[in-house]
mmCIF file of C-alpha atoms in Angstrom:
data_model
loop_
_atom_site.group_PDB
_atom_site.id
_atom_site.type_symbol
_atom_site.label_atom_id
_atom_site.label_comp_id
_atom_site.label_asym_id
_atom_site.label_seq_id
_atom_site.Cartn_x
_atom_site.Cartn_y
_atom_site.Cartn_z
ATOM 1 C CA GLN A 1 195.942 -25.649 173.265
ATOM 2 C CA VAL A 2 197.121 -22.615 172.240
ATOM 3 C CA GLN A 3 200.248 -20.500 173.097
ATOM 4 C CA LEU A 4 201.711 -16.962 171.708
ATOM 5 C CA VAL A 5 205.492 -16.202 171.783
ATOM 6 C CA GLU A 6 206.351 -12.423 172.136
ATOM 7 C CA SER A 7 210.083 -11.276 171.186
ATOM 8 C CA GLY A 8 212.496 -8.844 170.187
ATOM 9 C CA GLY A 9 212.472 -6.834 173.490
ATOM 10 C CA GLY A 10 215.731 -5.515 174.900
ATOM 11 C CA LEU A 11 217.619 -2.213 176.040
ATOM 12 C CA VAL A 12 217.264 0.364 173.870
ATOM 13 C CA GLN A 13 218.395 4.231 174.102
ATOM 14 C CA PRO A 14 215.935 7.237 173.784
ATOM 15 C CA GLY A 15 214.898 7.949 170.538
ATOM 16 C CA GLY A 16 215.740 4.473 169.079
ATOM 17 C CA SER A 17 213.038 1.653 167.520
ATOM 18 C CA LEU A 18 212.537 -2.327 168.561
ATOM 19 C CA ARG A 19 210.138 -4.740 167.070
ATOM 20 C CA LEU A 20 207.878 -6.470 168.650
ATOM 21 C CA SER A 21 206.585 -9.950 167.504
ATOM 22 C CA CYS A 22 204.148 -12.331 168.400
ATOM 23 C CA ALA A 23 203.582 -15.907 166.816
ATOM 24 C CA ALA A 24 200.367 -17.659 167.948
ATOM 25 C CA SER A 25 200.877 -21.438 167.520
ATOM 26 C CA GLY A 26 198.752 -24.529 168.267
ATOM 27 C CA SER A 27 195.044 -26.197 167.269
ATOM 28 C CA ILE A 28 194.044 -22.763 166.120
ATOM 29 C CA PHE A 29 191.050 -22.658 163.927
ATOM 30 C CA SER A 30 190.997 -18.390 163.710
ATOM 31 C CA ILE A 31 191.837 -15.215 165.106
ATOM 32 C CA ASN A 32 189.877 -12.348 165.214
ATOM 33 C CA ALA A 33 191.421 -9.307 166.764
ATOM 34 C CA MET A 34 195.409 -9.001 168.014
ATOM 35 C CA GLY A 35 197.102 -6.669 169.832
ATOM 36 C CA TRP A 36 199.875 -5.180 171.865
ATOM 37 C CA TYR A 37 199.647 -3.659 175.882
ATOM 38 C CA ARG A 38 201.973 -3.053 178.444
ATOM 39 C CA GLN A 39 202.590 -2.708 181.968
ATOM 40 C CA ALA A 40 204.793 -0.464 184.030
ATOM 41 C CA PRO A 41 205.978 -1.127 187.226
ATOM 42 C CA GLY A 42 202.971 -0.256 189.600
ATOM 43 C CA LYS A 43 201.155 0.698 187.209
ATOM 44 C CA GLU A 44 198.052 -1.029 185.655
ATOM 45 C CA ARG A 45 197.936 -3.078 182.508
ATOM 46 C CA GLU A 46 197.255 -0.687 179.115
ATOM 47 C CA LEU A 47 196.252 -1.028 175.934
ATOM 48 C CA VAL A 48 198.851 0.208 173.204
ATOM 49 C CA ALA A 49 197.582 -1.112 169.942
ATOM 50 C CA ALA A 50 195.102 -3.411 168.391
ATOM 51 C CA ILE A 51 194.537 -4.607 165.004
ATOM 52 C CA THR A 52 191.702 -7.062 163.286
ATOM 53 C CA THR A 53 191.589 -9.766 160.913
ATOM 54 C CA GLY A 54 190.837 -6.504 157.862
ATOM 55 C CA GLY A 55 193.250 -4.565 159.217
ATOM 56 C CA SER A 56 191.826 -1.747 160.959
ATOM 57 C CA THR A 57 194.089 -0.475 163.908
ATOM 58 C CA ASN A 58 193.992 1.622 167.244
ATOM 59 C CA TYR A 59 196.300 3.176 169.378
ATOM 60 C CA ALA A 60 197.060 4.548 172.388
ATOM 61 C CA ASP A 61 197.386 8.715 172.238
ATOM 62 C CA SER A 62 200.559 7.997 174.121
ATOM 63 C CA VAL A 63 201.549 6.022 170.696
ATOM 64 C CA LYS A 64 200.185 7.857 168.103
ATOM 65 C CA GLY A 65 202.560 8.593 165.469
ATOM 66 C CA ARG A 66 205.405 6.363 167.225
ATOM 67 C CA PHE A 67 204.421 3.217 167.203
ATOM 68 C CA THR A 68 202.514 0.753 164.213
ATOM 69 C CA ILE A 69 200.809 -2.753 164.636
ATOM 70 C CA SER A 70 200.925 -5.178 162.024
ATOM 71 C CA ARG A 71 200.201 -8.503 161.337
ATOM 72 C CA ASP A 72 200.612 -11.231 158.774
ATOM 73 C CA ASN A 73 196.899 -13.575 158.876
ATOM 74 C CA ALA A 74 199.087 -16.659 157.180
ATOM 75 C CA LYS A 75 201.536 -17.054 160.032
ATOM 76 C CA ASN A 76 199.714 -16.010 162.881
ATOM 77 C CA THR A 77 201.628 -13.588 163.981
ATOM 78 C CA VAL A 78 201.416 -9.909 165.120
ATOM 79 C CA PHE A 79 203.973 -6.869 165.117
ATOM 80 C CA LEU A 80 204.842 -3.972 166.901
ATOM 81 C CA GLN A 81 206.825 -1.449 165.414
ATOM 82 C CA MET A 82 208.286 1.394 168.178
ATOM 83 C CA ASN A 83 209.949 4.164 166.947
ATOM 84 C CA SER A 84 211.186 7.339 169.097
ATOM 85 C CA LEU A 85 211.131 5.480 172.170
ATOM 86 C CA LYS A 86 211.095 7.272 175.074
ATOM 87 C CA PRO A 87 212.030 5.996 178.761
ATOM 88 C CA GLU A 88 208.369 5.999 179.177
ATOM 89 C CA ASP A 89 207.328 3.575 176.887
ATOM 90 C CA THR A 90 209.379 0.759 179.244
ATOM 91 C CA ALA A 91 207.513 -1.698 180.452
ATOM 92 C CA VAL A 92 206.675 -5.277 179.742
ATOM 93 C CA TYR A 93 204.608 -5.522 176.820
ATOM 94 C CA TYR A 94 202.210 -8.235 176.088
ATOM 95 C CA CYS A 95 200.676 -9.707 173.312
ATOM 96 C CA ASN A 96 197.353 -10.925 173.142
ATOM 97 C CA GLY A 97 194.562 -12.485 170.219
ATOM 98 C CA ASN A 98 191.001 -13.686 170.687
ATOM 99 C CA ILE A 99 191.437 -17.036 169.088
ATOM 100 C CA ARG A 100 189.163 -19.930 168.311
ATOM 101 C CA SER A 101 190.960 -23.279 168.796
ATOM 102 C CA PHE A 102 189.584 -26.155 167.459
ATOM 103 C CA ALA A 103 188.642 -27.419 171.304
ATOM 104 C CA PHE A 104 187.054 -23.815 172.601
ATOM 105 C CA SER A 105 185.039 -20.919 171.225
ATOM 106 C CA PHE A 106 186.527 -17.401 171.238
ATOM 107 C CA ARG A 107 188.578 -16.930 173.898
ATOM 108 C CA VAL A 108 191.067 -14.135 174.781
ATOM 109 C CA TYR A 109 194.829 -15.879 175.186
ATOM 110 C CA TRP A 110 197.987 -14.401 176.510
ATOM 111 C CA GLY A 111 201.692 -14.168 175.729
ATOM 112 C CA GLN A 112 204.006 -14.337 178.464
ATOM 113 C CA GLY A 113 205.498 -10.742 177.941
ATOM 114 C CA THR A 114 209.040 -8.919 176.511
ATOM 115 C CA GLN A 115 210.997 -6.738 178.704
ATOM 116 C CA VAL A 116 211.520 -3.289 176.703
ATOM 117 C CA THR A 117 213.271 -0.536 178.499
ATOM 118 C CA VAL A 118 214.524 2.509 177.320
ATOM 119 C CA SER A 119 217.262 3.960 178.996
ATOM 120 C CA SER A 120 220.687 5.932 178.223
#
């Protein structure tokens, strides 16, 4: 069994910062790419940022220059540093990982989501 657990969401004023964390645990053999998605009310889930095992990254245009994704491979953890937050960043943020467990080949697992609200 593999689980992804996010933390670090909350309420922040415009221009503020938050750091999200997502830890993968369970019977993990290896992890390929990990990423962060978000879903605002009434909108589809969208990719925010992704990172490969080697550290290559890609970002949605809307967050480039403000958000930074990183990972700690030894701890099976991915982070999202969010700076200069805007009200339009308000959403539920989900992490995912392309993970091979001891029972299954690679498949995508999702966390339960963490709410980020940007408001004055």
